[in-house]
Protein backbone atom coordinates (compact mmCIF):
# COMPACT_ATOMS: atom_id res chain seq x y z
CA UNK A 1 0.00 0.00 0.00
CA UNK A 2 2.77 2.39 0.89
CA UNK A 3 4.65 1.62 -2.32
CA UNK A 4 1.55 2.35 -4.38
CA UNK A 5 0.88 5.55 -2.49
CA UNK A 6 4.43 6.74 -3.00
CA UNK A 7 4.28 6.01 -6.74
CA UNK A 8 0.99 7.94 -7.04
CA UNK A 9 2.46 10.85 -5.14
CA UNK A 10 5.55 10.89 -7.33
CA UNK A 11 3.30 10.95 -10.39
CA UNK A 12 1.53 13.98 -8.91
CA UNK A 13 -1.79 12.22 -8.42
CA UNK A 14 -4.34 13.30 -5.82
CA UNK A 15 -5.25 10.45 -3.48
CA UNK A 16 -8.76 10.25 -1.96
CA UNK A 17 -9.36 7.79 0.85
CA UNK A 18 -12.42 6.25 2.49
CA UNK A 19 -11.68 4.11 5.58
CA UNK A 20 -14.41 1.64 6.61
CA UNK A 21 -15.09 -1.55 8.53
CA UNK A 22 -16.77 -3.13 5.51
CA UNK A 23 -20.24 -4.63 5.11
CA UNK A 24 -20.76 -1.69 2.81
CA UNK A 25 -24.04 0.08 2.21
CA UNK A 26 -25.28 3.19 0.43
CA UNK A 27 -23.76 5.42 3.14
CA UNK A 28 -20.30 4.11 2.30
CA UNK A 29 -21.12 4.38 -1.42
CA UNK A 30 -21.91 8.07 -0.97
CA UNK A 31 -18.49 8.61 0.62
CA UNK A 32 -16.84 6.79 -2.27
CA UNK A 33 -18.68 8.91 -4.84
CA UNK A 34 -17.59 12.09 -3.10
CA UNK A 35 -14.05 10.70 -2.97
CA UNK A 36 -14.16 9.81 -6.64
CA UNK A 37 -14.81 13.47 -7.44
CA UNK A 38 -12.07 14.72 -5.12
CA UNK A 39 -9.21 12.42 -6.07
CA UNK A 40 -7.55 11.05 -9.18
CA UNK A 41 -7.09 7.77 -7.35
CA UNK A 42 -9.58 6.42 -4.84
CA UNK A 43 -8.61 4.05 -2.02
CA UNK A 44 -11.10 2.18 0.15
CA UNK A 45 -9.89 0.39 3.26
CA UNK A 46 -11.79 -2.38 4.97
CA UNK A 47 -10.62 -3.30 8.43
CA UNK A 48 -12.76 -4.37 11.37
CA UNK A 49 -10.62 -2.55 13.90
CA UNK A 50 -10.31 -4.58 17.12
CA UNK A 51 -8.91 -1.56 19.01
CA UNK A 52 -12.19 0.32 18.75
CA UNK A 53 -14.33 -2.43 20.29
CA UNK A 54 -14.73 -2.80 24.05
CA UNK A 55 -14.19 -6.23 25.62
CA UNK A 56 -17.94 -6.95 25.71
CA UNK A 57 -18.78 -5.42 22.36
CA UNK A 58 -19.59 -7.03 19.04
CA UNK A 59 -16.13 -7.41 17.44
CA UNK A 60 -16.52 -11.15 16.84
CA UNK A 61 -19.98 -10.97 15.31
CA UNK A 62 -19.54 -7.70 13.40
CA UNK A 63 -20.94 -8.47 9.93
CA UNK A 64 -18.43 -9.23 7.20
CA UNK A 65 -18.97 -9.85 3.48
CA UNK A 66 -15.79 -9.10 1.51
CA UNK A 67 -17.14 -10.45 -1.79
CA UNK A 68 -20.13 -8.16 -1.77
CA UNK A 69 -17.92 -5.28 -0.63
CA UNK A 70 -15.52 -5.82 -3.53
CA UNK A 71 -18.39 -5.82 -6.01
CA UNK A 72 -19.65 -2.51 -4.59
CA UNK A 73 -16.13 -1.07 -4.66
CA UNK A 74 -15.80 -2.00 -8.31
CA UNK A 75 -19.16 -0.43 -9.16
CA UNK A 76 -18.11 2.79 -7.44
CA UNK A 77 -14.83 3.01 -9.35
CA UNK A 78 -12.49 2.34 -6.43
CA UNK A 79 -8.89 1.92 -7.62
CA UNK A 80 -7.51 0.01 -4.67
CA UNK A 81 -9.21 -1.84 -1.83
CA UNK A 82 -6.80 -2.09 1.08
CA UNK A 83 -7.75 -4.99 3.38
CA UNK A 84 -5.03 -5.40 5.97
CA UNK A 85 -5.01 -8.24 8.47
CA UNK A 86 -4.85 -7.54 12.17
CA UNK A 87 -1.11 -8.24 12.31
CA UNK A 88 -0.42 -5.82 9.44
CA UNK A 89 -1.73 -2.88 11.44
CA UNK A 90 -1.19 -3.92 15.06
CA UNK A 91 2.34 -5.22 15.54
CA UNK A 92 2.88 -7.43 18.56
CA UNK A 93 4.10 -5.36 21.48
CA UNK A 94 2.71 -2.09 20.08
CA UNK A 95 2.56 0.55 22.82
CA UNK A 96 1.82 3.78 21.00
CA UNK A 97 -1.62 5.34 20.76
CA UNK A 98 -3.12 8.51 19.37
CA UNK A 99 -5.67 10.05 21.69
CA UNK A 100 -7.79 13.14 21.14
CA UNK A 101 -8.67 14.28 24.62
CA UNK A 102 -11.53 16.68 25.31
CA UNK A 103 -13.60 15.99 22.20
CA UNK A 104 -13.84 12.29 22.98
CA UNK A 105 -14.80 12.49 26.66
CA UNK A 106 -18.56 12.94 26.30
CA UNK A 107 -21.27 11.37 24.14
CA UNK A 108 -20.12 7.96 22.84
CA UNK A 109 -16.74 8.38 24.56
CA UNK A 110 -18.44 8.27 27.95
CA UNK A 111 -20.06 4.88 27.40
CA UNK A 112 -17.32 3.40 25.21
CA UNK A 113 -14.02 3.99 27.01
CA UNK A 114 -11.04 3.52 24.70
CA UNK A 115 -13.21 3.49 21.59
CA UNK A 116 -12.02 6.74 20.03
CA UNK A 117 -8.43 6.08 20.98
CA UNK A 118 -8.74 2.84 19.01
CA UNK A 119 -10.22 4.71 16.06
CA UNK A 120 -7.67 7.52 15.93
CA UNK A 121 -4.71 5.18 16.42
CA UNK A 122 -5.73 3.00 13.47
CA UNK A 123 -6.84 5.90 11.27
CA UNK A 124 -3.47 7.58 11.92
CA UNK A 125 -1.74 4.41 10.76
CA UNK A 126 -3.97 4.14 7.69
CA UNK A 127 -3.15 7.76 6.83
CA UNK A 128 0.56 6.95 7.01
CA UNK A 129 0.14 3.98 4.67
CA UNK A 130 -2.33 5.42 2.17
CA UNK A 131 -0.95 8.99 2.27
CA UNK A 132 -4.21 10.58 1.14
CA UNK A 133 -4.66 14.21 0.13
CA UNK A 134 -8.30 13.98 1.13
CA UNK A 135 -10.10 11.57 3.48
CA UNK A 136 -13.89 11.23 3.72
CA UNK A 137 -15.92 10.43 6.82
CA UNK A 138 -19.65 10.30 7.52
CA UNK A 139 -21.46 12.72 9.80
CA UNK A 140 -23.36 9.73 11.13
CA UNK A 141 -20.32 9.18 13.37
CA UNK A 142 -20.12 12.87 14.11
CA UNK A 143 -17.87 12.63 17.16
CA UNK A 144 -15.47 10.41 15.22
CA UNK A 145 -15.35 12.96 12.40
CA UNK A 146 -14.65 15.73 14.92
CA UNK A 147 -11.89 13.71 16.59
CA UNK A 148 -10.21 12.95 13.28
CA UNK A 149 -10.34 16.60 12.19
CA UNK A 150 -8.71 17.50 15.52
CA UNK A 151 -6.03 14.83 15.18
CA UNK A 152 -5.20 15.93 11.63
CA UNK A 153 -4.87 19.53 12.79
CA UNK A 154 -2.95 18.78 16.01
CA UNK A 155 -0.48 16.37 14.42
CA UNK A 156 -0.09 18.07 11.02
CA UNK A 157 -1.20 15.19 8.87
CA UNK A 158 -1.47 17.62 5.98
CA UNK A 159 -4.66 16.33 4.42
CA UNK A 160 -8.23 17.57 4.00
CA UNK A 161 -10.94 15.86 6.05
CA UNK A 162 -14.33 15.95 4.34
CA UNK A 163 -17.55 15.22 6.24
CA UNK A 164 -20.47 13.66 4.35
CA UNK A 165 -24.10 14.02 5.52
CA UNK A 166 -25.96 11.02 6.93
CA UNK A 167 -27.52 8.70 4.37
CA UNK A 168 -30.89 7.33 5.49
CA UNK A 169 -33.28 4.67 4.38
CA UNK A 170 -36.59 5.86 2.94
CA UNK A 171 -38.24 5.49 6.35
CA UNK A 172 -35.61 7.68 8.03
CA UNK A 173 -33.39 5.03 9.63
CA UNK A 174 -29.72 6.04 9.35
CA UNK A 175 -27.91 3.36 7.35
CA UNK A 176 -25.47 1.32 9.42
CA UNK A 177 -23.77 -2.04 9.07
CA UNK A 178 -25.20 -2.81 12.52
CA UNK A 179 -28.78 -2.53 11.23
CA UNK A 180 -28.09 -6.06 10.05
CA UNK A 181 -28.50 -7.20 13.69
CA UNK A 182 -32.09 -5.94 13.92
CA UNK A 183 -35.11 -8.22 13.71
CA UNK A 184 -38.07 -6.84 11.80
CA UNK A 185 -39.68 -5.72 15.06
CA UNK A 186 -36.49 -4.11 16.30
CA UNK A 187 -36.03 -2.28 13.04
CA UNK A 188 -39.47 -0.77 13.52
CA UNK A 189 -38.42 0.34 17.03
CA UNK A 190 -35.16 1.72 15.70
CA UNK A 191 -37.15 4.28 13.72
CA UNK A 192 -37.71 6.04 17.05
CA UNK A 193 -34.22 7.60 16.82
CA UNK A 194 -34.83 9.49 13.60
CA UNK A 195 -38.46 10.14 14.54
CA UNK A 196 -37.38 11.70 17.85
CA UNK A 197 -34.75 13.83 16.15
CA UNK A 198 -37.28 14.98 13.57
CA UNK A 199 -39.68 15.98 16.31
CA UNK A 200 -36.95 18.13 17.88
CA UNK A 201 -36.17 19.63 14.49
CA UNK A 202 -39.82 20.63 14.09
CA UNK A 203 -39.69 22.37 17.48
CA UNK A 204 -36.47 24.09 16.46
CA UNK A 205 -38.06 25.29 13.23
CA UNK A 206 -40.93 26.74 15.25
CA UNK A 207 -38.37 28.77 17.19
CA UNK A 208 -37.43 26.61 20.18
CA UNK A 209 -33.78 27.26 21.12
CA UNK A 210 -33.60 25.95 24.71
CA UNK A 211 -31.72 22.64 25.08
CA UNK A 212 -34.11 21.04 27.59
CA UNK A 213 -37.27 21.02 25.41
CA UNK A 214 -35.29 19.91 22.36
CA UNK A 215 -33.73 17.01 24.26
CA UNK A 216 -37.11 16.21 25.86
CA UNK A 217 -38.73 15.93 22.43
CA UNK A 218 -36.29 13.17 21.47
CA UNK A 219 -36.47 11.43 24.85
CA UNK A 220 -40.27 11.48 24.71
CA UNK A 221 -40.34 9.45 21.50
CA UNK A 222 -37.64 7.05 22.71
CA UNK A 223 -39.22 6.50 26.12
CA UNK A 224 -42.53 5.68 24.46
CA UNK A 225 -40.80 2.98 22.40
CA UNK A 226 -40.96 -0.50 23.83
CA UNK A 227 -37.54 -2.16 23.96
CA UNK A 228 -35.54 1.05 23.43
CA UNK A 229 -33.04 1.92 26.17
CA UNK A 230 -31.49 5.37 26.01
CA UNK A 231 -27.72 5.67 26.38
CA UNK A 232 -27.79 9.44 25.88
CA UNK A 233 -29.64 12.29 24.23
CA UNK A 234 -27.62 15.51 24.23
CA UNK A 235 -27.52 18.91 22.64
CA UNK A 236 -23.91 20.02 22.24
CA UNK A 237 -21.98 22.73 20.43
CA UNK A 238 -21.31 21.30 16.96
CA UNK A 239 -17.67 22.33 17.12
CA UNK A 240 -16.53 21.72 20.70
CA UNK A 241 -19.09 19.00 21.56
CA UNK A 242 -19.50 20.72 24.95
CA UNK A 243 -23.09 21.06 26.23
CA UNK A 244 -24.92 23.79 24.29
CA UNK A 245 -26.58 26.52 26.34
CA UNK A 246 -28.70 27.80 23.49
CA UNK A 247 -28.54 27.48 19.73
CA UNK A 248 -26.68 30.71 19.03
CA UNK A 249 -23.99 28.62 17.36
CA UNK A 250 -24.55 25.48 15.26
CA UNK A 251 -25.58 22.70 17.63
CA UNK A 252 -25.57 18.94 17.39
CA UNK A 253 -28.47 16.95 18.76
CA UNK A 254 -27.08 13.46 19.20
CA UNK A 255 -28.43 10.21 20.57
CA UNK A 256 -27.34 6.66 21.25
CA UNK A 257 -29.95 4.02 21.99
CA UNK A 258 -29.95 0.32 22.67
CA UNK A 259 -32.55 -1.55 20.66
CA UNK A 260 -32.35 -4.97 22.27
CA UNK A 261 -28.69 -5.95 22.06
CA UNK A 262 -27.88 -3.44 19.31
CA UNK A 263 -26.54 0.02 20.06
CA UNK A 264 -27.52 2.58 17.43
CA UNK A 265 -26.53 6.23 17.04
CA UNK A 266 -28.04 9.11 15.13
CA UNK A 267 -27.79 12.88 15.12
CA UNK A 268 -29.02 16.09 13.65
CA UNK A 269 -27.33 19.45 13.17
CA UNK A 270 -29.40 22.43 14.23
CA UNK A 271 -28.08 25.47 12.43
P1 LIG B 1 -18.03 2.11 9.30
O1 LIG B 1 -17.75 1.09 8.26
O2 LIG B 1 -19.35 1.94 9.97
O3 LIG B 1 -16.89 2.30 10.26
O4 LIG B 1 -18.16 3.49 8.53
C1 LIG B 1 -17.17 3.92 7.63
C2 LIG B 1 -17.46 5.34 7.25
O5 LIG B 1 -18.75 5.42 6.65
C3 LIG B 1 -17.49 6.29 8.45
O6 LIG B 1 -16.89 7.52 8.08
C4 LIG B 1 -18.95 6.46 8.71
O7 LIG B 1 -19.29 7.68 9.33
C5 LIG B 1 -19.52 6.41 7.31
N1 LIG B 1 -20.93 6.05 7.35
C6 LIG B 1 -21.48 4.94 7.89
N2 LIG B 1 -22.82 4.97 7.78
C7 LIG B 1 -23.13 6.14 7.17
C8 LIG B 1 -24.35 6.78 6.78
N3 LIG B 1 -25.54 6.22 7.01
N4 LIG B 1 -24.28 7.99 6.19
C9 LIG B 1 -23.08 8.57 5.96
N5 LIG B 1 -21.90 8.02 6.30
C10 LIG B 1 -21.92 6.83 6.89
Tab-separated table of C-alpha atoms and ligand atoms in Angstrom:
chain	number	residue	atom	x	y	z
A	1	UNK	CA	0.000	0.000	0.000
A	2	UNK	CA	2.766	2.393	0.893
A	3	UNK	CA	4.647	1.622	-2.320
A	4	UNK	CA	1.552	2.350	-4.384
A	5	UNK	CA	0.880	5.552	-2.491
A	6	UNK	CA	4.430	6.741	-3.004
A	7	UNK	CA	4.282	6.012	-6.738
A	8	UNK	CA	0.994	7.943	-7.043
A	9	UNK	CA	2.463	10.851	-5.135
A	10	UNK	CA	5.551	10.892	-7.327
A	11	UNK	CA	3.301	10.949	-10.389
A	12	UNK	CA	1.534	13.983	-8.907
A	13	UNK	CA	-1.794	12.215	-8.418
A	14	UNK	CA	-4.341	13.303	-5.819
A	15	UNK	CA	-5.254	10.453	-3.477
A	16	UNK	CA	-8.757	10.251	-1.964
A	17	UNK	CA	-9.356	7.794	0.850
A	18	UNK	CA	-12.423	6.246	2.488
A	19	UNK	CA	-11.681	4.107	5.580
A	20	UNK	CA	-14.413	1.642	6.611
A	21	UNK	CA	-15.087	-1.545	8.532
A	22	UNK	CA	-16.774	-3.125	5.510
A	23	UNK	CA	-20.239	-4.628	5.113
A	24	UNK	CA	-20.758	-1.693	2.812
A	25	UNK	CA	-24.035	0.085	2.214
A	26	UNK	CA	-25.282	3.187	0.431
A	27	UNK	CA	-23.763	5.421	3.138
A	28	UNK	CA	-20.299	4.114	2.296
A	29	UNK	CA	-21.115	4.383	-1.421
A	30	UNK	CA	-21.913	8.067	-0.970
A	31	UNK	CA	-18.489	8.610	0.623
A	32	UNK	CA	-16.842	6.786	-2.270
A	33	UNK	CA	-18.683	8.908	-4.841
A	34	UNK	CA	-17.586	12.092	-3.099
A	35	UNK	CA	-14.050	10.703	-2.967
A	36	UNK	CA	-14.155	9.812	-6.643
A	37	UNK	CA	-14.809	13.466	-7.438
A	38	UNK	CA	-12.066	14.718	-5.115
A	39	UNK	CA	-9.212	12.417	-6.073
A	40	UNK	CA	-7.547	11.051	-9.182
A	41	UNK	CA	-7.093	7.772	-7.347
A	42	UNK	CA	-9.576	6.419	-4.842
A	43	UNK	CA	-8.613	4.053	-2.024
A	44	UNK	CA	-11.096	2.180	0.152
A	45	UNK	CA	-9.886	0.394	3.263
A	46	UNK	CA	-11.791	-2.384	4.967
A	47	UNK	CA	-10.615	-3.296	8.433
A	48	UNK	CA	-12.758	-4.366	11.367
A	49	UNK	CA	-10.617	-2.554	13.897
A	50	UNK	CA	-10.309	-4.581	17.122
A	51	UNK	CA	-8.906	-1.562	19.008
A	52	UNK	CA	-12.186	0.320	18.750
A	53	UNK	CA	-14.328	-2.425	20.294
A	54	UNK	CA	-14.731	-2.797	24.050
A	55	UNK	CA	-14.187	-6.235	25.617
A	56	UNK	CA	-17.941	-6.952	25.710
A	57	UNK	CA	-18.782	-5.416	22.364
A	58	UNK	CA	-19.594	-7.033	19.039
A	59	UNK	CA	-16.128	-7.409	17.435
A	60	UNK	CA	-16.517	-11.153	16.840
A	61	UNK	CA	-19.976	-10.973	15.315
A	62	UNK	CA	-19.537	-7.703	13.403
A	63	UNK	CA	-20.940	-8.473	9.927
A	64	UNK	CA	-18.426	-9.232	7.197
A	65	UNK	CA	-18.974	-9.850	3.478
A	66	UNK	CA	-15.789	-9.096	1.512
A	67	UNK	CA	-17.141	-10.446	-1.793
A	68	UNK	CA	-20.126	-8.162	-1.774
A	69	UNK	CA	-17.916	-5.278	-0.633
A	70	UNK	CA	-15.517	-5.822	-3.526
A	71	UNK	CA	-18.391	-5.817	-6.012
A	72	UNK	CA	-19.645	-2.508	-4.588
A	73	UNK	CA	-16.126	-1.069	-4.663
A	74	UNK	CA	-15.803	-1.997	-8.311
A	75	UNK	CA	-19.164	-0.431	-9.156
A	76	UNK	CA	-18.109	2.794	-7.436
A	77	UNK	CA	-14.832	3.013	-9.347
A	78	UNK	CA	-12.493	2.343	-6.434
A	79	UNK	CA	-8.886	1.924	-7.624
A	80	UNK	CA	-7.506	0.013	-4.670
A	81	UNK	CA	-9.211	-1.837	-1.830
A	82	UNK	CA	-6.803	-2.088	1.083
A	83	UNK	CA	-7.749	-4.988	3.377
A	84	UNK	CA	-5.031	-5.398	5.975
A	85	UNK	CA	-5.015	-8.240	8.473
A	86	UNK	CA	-4.852	-7.537	12.170
A	87	UNK	CA	-1.114	-8.237	12.314
A	88	UNK	CA	-0.423	-5.817	9.444
A	89	UNK	CA	-1.727	-2.877	11.444
A	90	UNK	CA	-1.188	-3.921	15.055
A	91	UNK	CA	2.342	-5.221	15.536
A	92	UNK	CA	2.880	-7.431	18.562
A	93	UNK	CA	4.096	-5.362	21.481
A	94	UNK	CA	2.713	-2.092	20.079
A	95	UNK	CA	2.561	0.552	22.816
A	96	UNK	CA	1.819	3.784	21.003
A	97	UNK	CA	-1.624	5.344	20.763
A	98	UNK	CA	-3.117	8.513	19.370
A	99	UNK	CA	-5.670	10.053	21.694
A	100	UNK	CA	-7.790	13.139	21.135
A	101	UNK	CA	-8.672	14.279	24.619
A	102	UNK	CA	-11.529	16.684	25.306
A	103	UNK	CA	-13.596	15.987	22.202
A	104	UNK	CA	-13.842	12.287	22.984
A	105	UNK	CA	-14.805	12.492	26.656
A	106	UNK	CA	-18.556	12.937	26.301
A	107	UNK	CA	-21.270	11.375	24.139
A	108	UNK	CA	-20.118	7.961	22.844
A	109	UNK	CA	-16.743	8.385	24.562
A	110	UNK	CA	-18.442	8.275	27.953
A	111	UNK	CA	-20.059	4.875	27.399
A	112	UNK	CA	-17.316	3.396	25.207
A	113	UNK	CA	-14.016	3.987	27.010
A	114	UNK	CA	-11.039	3.521	24.697
A	115	UNK	CA	-13.213	3.495	21.590
A	116	UNK	CA	-12.024	6.737	20.035
A	117	UNK	CA	-8.434	6.076	20.983
A	118	UNK	CA	-8.736	2.842	19.015
A	119	UNK	CA	-10.223	4.713	16.062
A	120	UNK	CA	-7.665	7.524	15.933
A	121	UNK	CA	-4.711	5.175	16.418
A	122	UNK	CA	-5.732	2.998	13.473
A	123	UNK	CA	-6.842	5.903	11.268
A	124	UNK	CA	-3.466	7.580	11.915
A	125	UNK	CA	-1.744	4.408	10.762
A	126	UNK	CA	-3.965	4.140	7.689
A	127	UNK	CA	-3.151	7.758	6.826
A	128	UNK	CA	0.559	6.945	7.008
A	129	UNK	CA	0.141	3.979	4.670
A	130	UNK	CA	-2.332	5.424	2.174
A	131	UNK	CA	-0.946	8.988	2.275
A	132	UNK	CA	-4.208	10.582	1.144
A	133	UNK	CA	-4.656	14.212	0.129
A	134	UNK	CA	-8.302	13.977	1.134
A	135	UNK	CA	-10.100	11.575	3.480
A	136	UNK	CA	-13.887	11.232	3.723
A	137	UNK	CA	-15.915	10.430	6.819
A	138	UNK	CA	-19.652	10.300	7.520
A	139	UNK	CA	-21.464	12.724	9.797
A	140	UNK	CA	-23.359	9.726	11.132
A	141	UNK	CA	-20.321	9.179	13.375
A	142	UNK	CA	-20.121	12.866	14.112
A	143	UNK	CA	-17.866	12.629	17.162
A	144	UNK	CA	-15.473	10.407	15.222
A	145	UNK	CA	-15.349	12.955	12.396
A	146	UNK	CA	-14.654	15.731	14.917
A	147	UNK	CA	-11.889	13.710	16.594
A	148	UNK	CA	-10.214	12.951	13.279
A	149	UNK	CA	-10.338	16.597	12.191
A	150	UNK	CA	-8.706	17.503	15.520
A	151	UNK	CA	-6.027	14.830	15.184
A	152	UNK	CA	-5.199	15.928	11.629
A	153	UNK	CA	-4.875	19.528	12.795
A	154	UNK	CA	-2.947	18.783	16.006
A	155	UNK	CA	-0.477	16.372	14.420
A	156	UNK	CA	-0.091	18.072	11.019
A	157	UNK	CA	-1.197	15.194	8.870
A	158	UNK	CA	-1.467	17.619	5.985
A	159	UNK	CA	-4.665	16.331	4.416
A	160	UNK	CA	-8.231	17.565	4.000
A	161	UNK	CA	-10.940	15.857	6.045
A	162	UNK	CA	-14.334	15.949	4.340
A	163	UNK	CA	-17.554	15.218	6.236
A	164	UNK	CA	-20.469	13.658	4.347
A	165	UNK	CA	-24.104	14.019	5.515
A	166	UNK	CA	-25.957	11.022	6.932
A	167	UNK	CA	-27.525	8.705	4.375
A	168	UNK	CA	-30.893	7.331	5.493
A	169	UNK	CA	-33.285	4.670	4.381
A	170	UNK	CA	-36.589	5.857	2.943
A	171	UNK	CA	-38.244	5.491	6.347
A	172	UNK	CA	-35.607	7.682	8.031
A	173	UNK	CA	-33.393	5.027	9.632
A	174	UNK	CA	-29.722	6.036	9.348
A	175	UNK	CA	-27.914	3.357	7.352
A	176	UNK	CA	-25.470	1.324	9.423
A	177	UNK	CA	-23.770	-2.042	9.069
A	178	UNK	CA	-25.199	-2.806	12.518
A	179	UNK	CA	-28.779	-2.529	11.225
A	180	UNK	CA	-28.087	-6.059	10.048
A	181	UNK	CA	-28.504	-7.203	13.686
A	182	UNK	CA	-32.090	-5.937	13.915
A	183	UNK	CA	-35.106	-8.217	13.707
A	184	UNK	CA	-38.067	-6.843	11.801
A	185	UNK	CA	-39.676	-5.723	15.064
A	186	UNK	CA	-36.485	-4.108	16.297
A	187	UNK	CA	-36.034	-2.278	13.040
A	188	UNK	CA	-39.469	-0.769	13.523
A	189	UNK	CA	-38.416	0.335	17.031
A	190	UNK	CA	-35.159	1.719	15.699
A	191	UNK	CA	-37.147	4.276	13.718
A	192	UNK	CA	-37.711	6.039	17.054
A	193	UNK	CA	-34.220	7.595	16.820
A	194	UNK	CA	-34.827	9.493	13.598
A	195	UNK	CA	-38.457	10.141	14.539
A	196	UNK	CA	-37.381	11.701	17.845
A	197	UNK	CA	-34.754	13.834	16.154
A	198	UNK	CA	-37.283	14.984	13.565
A	199	UNK	CA	-39.679	15.983	16.306
A	200	UNK	CA	-36.953	18.127	17.880
A	201	UNK	CA	-36.173	19.633	14.487
A	202	UNK	CA	-39.817	20.625	14.086
A	203	UNK	CA	-39.688	22.369	17.483
A	204	UNK	CA	-36.468	24.089	16.460
A	205	UNK	CA	-38.060	25.287	13.234
A	206	UNK	CA	-40.925	26.738	15.251
A	207	UNK	CA	-38.372	28.774	17.192
A	208	UNK	CA	-37.427	26.609	20.181
A	209	UNK	CA	-33.783	27.262	21.116
A	210	UNK	CA	-33.601	25.947	24.710
A	211	UNK	CA	-31.716	22.639	25.084
A	212	UNK	CA	-34.112	21.038	27.587
A	213	UNK	CA	-37.266	21.024	25.413
A	214	UNK	CA	-35.293	19.908	22.357
A	215	UNK	CA	-33.735	17.011	24.262
A	216	UNK	CA	-37.111	16.207	25.858
A	217	UNK	CA	-38.730	15.931	22.434
A	218	UNK	CA	-36.285	13.167	21.475
A	219	UNK	CA	-36.467	11.426	24.852
A	220	UNK	CA	-40.269	11.484	24.707
A	221	UNK	CA	-40.336	9.446	21.501
A	222	UNK	CA	-37.638	7.050	22.710
A	223	UNK	CA	-39.221	6.500	26.124
A	224	UNK	CA	-42.527	5.677	24.463
A	225	UNK	CA	-40.803	2.980	22.397
A	226	UNK	CA	-40.957	-0.500	23.834
A	227	UNK	CA	-37.537	-2.165	23.958
A	228	UNK	CA	-35.544	1.045	23.432
A	229	UNK	CA	-33.044	1.917	26.173
A	230	UNK	CA	-31.490	5.367	26.012
A	231	UNK	CA	-27.724	5.674	26.382
A	232	UNK	CA	-27.789	9.445	25.875
A	233	UNK	CA	-29.643	12.291	24.227
A	234	UNK	CA	-27.622	15.511	24.231
A	235	UNK	CA	-27.517	18.907	22.635
A	236	UNK	CA	-23.908	20.025	22.236
A	237	UNK	CA	-21.978	22.728	20.433
A	238	UNK	CA	-21.314	21.299	16.956
A	239	UNK	CA	-17.668	22.333	17.124
A	240	UNK	CA	-16.528	21.723	20.702
A	241	UNK	CA	-19.092	19.001	21.559
A	242	UNK	CA	-19.500	20.720	24.946
A	243	UNK	CA	-23.095	21.064	26.231
A	244	UNK	CA	-24.920	23.787	24.286
A	245	UNK	CA	-26.578	26.520	26.338
A	246	UNK	CA	-28.704	27.799	23.495
A	247	UNK	CA	-28.540	27.480	19.733
A	248	UNK	CA	-26.682	30.710	19.032
A	249	UNK	CA	-23.988	28.617	17.361
A	250	UNK	CA	-24.554	25.479	15.258
A	251	UNK	CA	-25.578	22.701	17.628
A	252	UNK	CA	-25.574	18.942	17.387
A	253	UNK	CA	-28.468	16.948	18.761
A	254	UNK	CA	-27.078	13.464	19.203
A	255	UNK	CA	-28.432	10.214	20.569
A	256	UNK	CA	-27.336	6.658	21.254
A	257	UNK	CA	-29.954	4.021	21.986
A	258	UNK	CA	-29.955	0.321	22.672
A	259	UNK	CA	-32.548	-1.546	20.658
A	260	UNK	CA	-32.355	-4.972	22.266
A	261	UNK	CA	-28.689	-5.951	22.063
A	262	UNK	CA	-27.880	-3.445	19.309
A	263	UNK	CA	-26.537	0.022	20.056
A	264	UNK	CA	-27.518	2.578	17.428
A	265	UNK	CA	-26.530	6.225	17.040
A	266	UNK	CA	-28.044	9.107	15.132
A	267	UNK	CA	-27.789	12.884	15.122
A	268	UNK	CA	-29.023	16.094	13.646
A	269	UNK	CA	-27.334	19.447	13.167
A	270	UNK	CA	-29.403	22.431	14.228
A	271	UNK	CA	-28.076	25.471	12.429
B	1	LIG	P1	-18.030	2.106	9.303
B	1	LIG	O1	-17.751	1.095	8.257
B	1	LIG	O2	-19.355	1.944	9.968
B	1	LIG	O3	-16.893	2.302	10.255
B	1	LIG	O4	-18.164	3.486	8.531
B	1	LIG	C1	-17.174	3.919	7.635
B	1	LIG	C2	-17.461	5.338	7.245
B	1	LIG	O5	-18.750	5.423	6.648
B	1	LIG	C3	-17.485	6.293	8.447
B	1	LIG	O6	-16.889	7.516	8.078
B	1	LIG	C4	-18.955	6.459	8.710
B	1	LIG	O7	-19.290	7.684	9.330
B	1	LIG	C5	-19.521	6.408	7.307
B	1	LIG	N1	-20.932	6.050	7.348
B	1	LIG	C6	-21.476	4.941	7.890
B	1	LIG	N2	-22.821	4.967	7.781
B	1	LIG	C7	-23.129	6.143	7.171
B	1	LIG	C8	-24.352	6.781	6.782
B	1	LIG	N3	-25.541	6.222	7.007
B	1	LIG	N4	-24.280	7.985	6.185
B	1	LIG	C9	-23.080	8.569	5.962
B	1	LIG	N5	-21.901	8.019	6.297
B	1	LIG	C10	-21.923	6.833	6.893
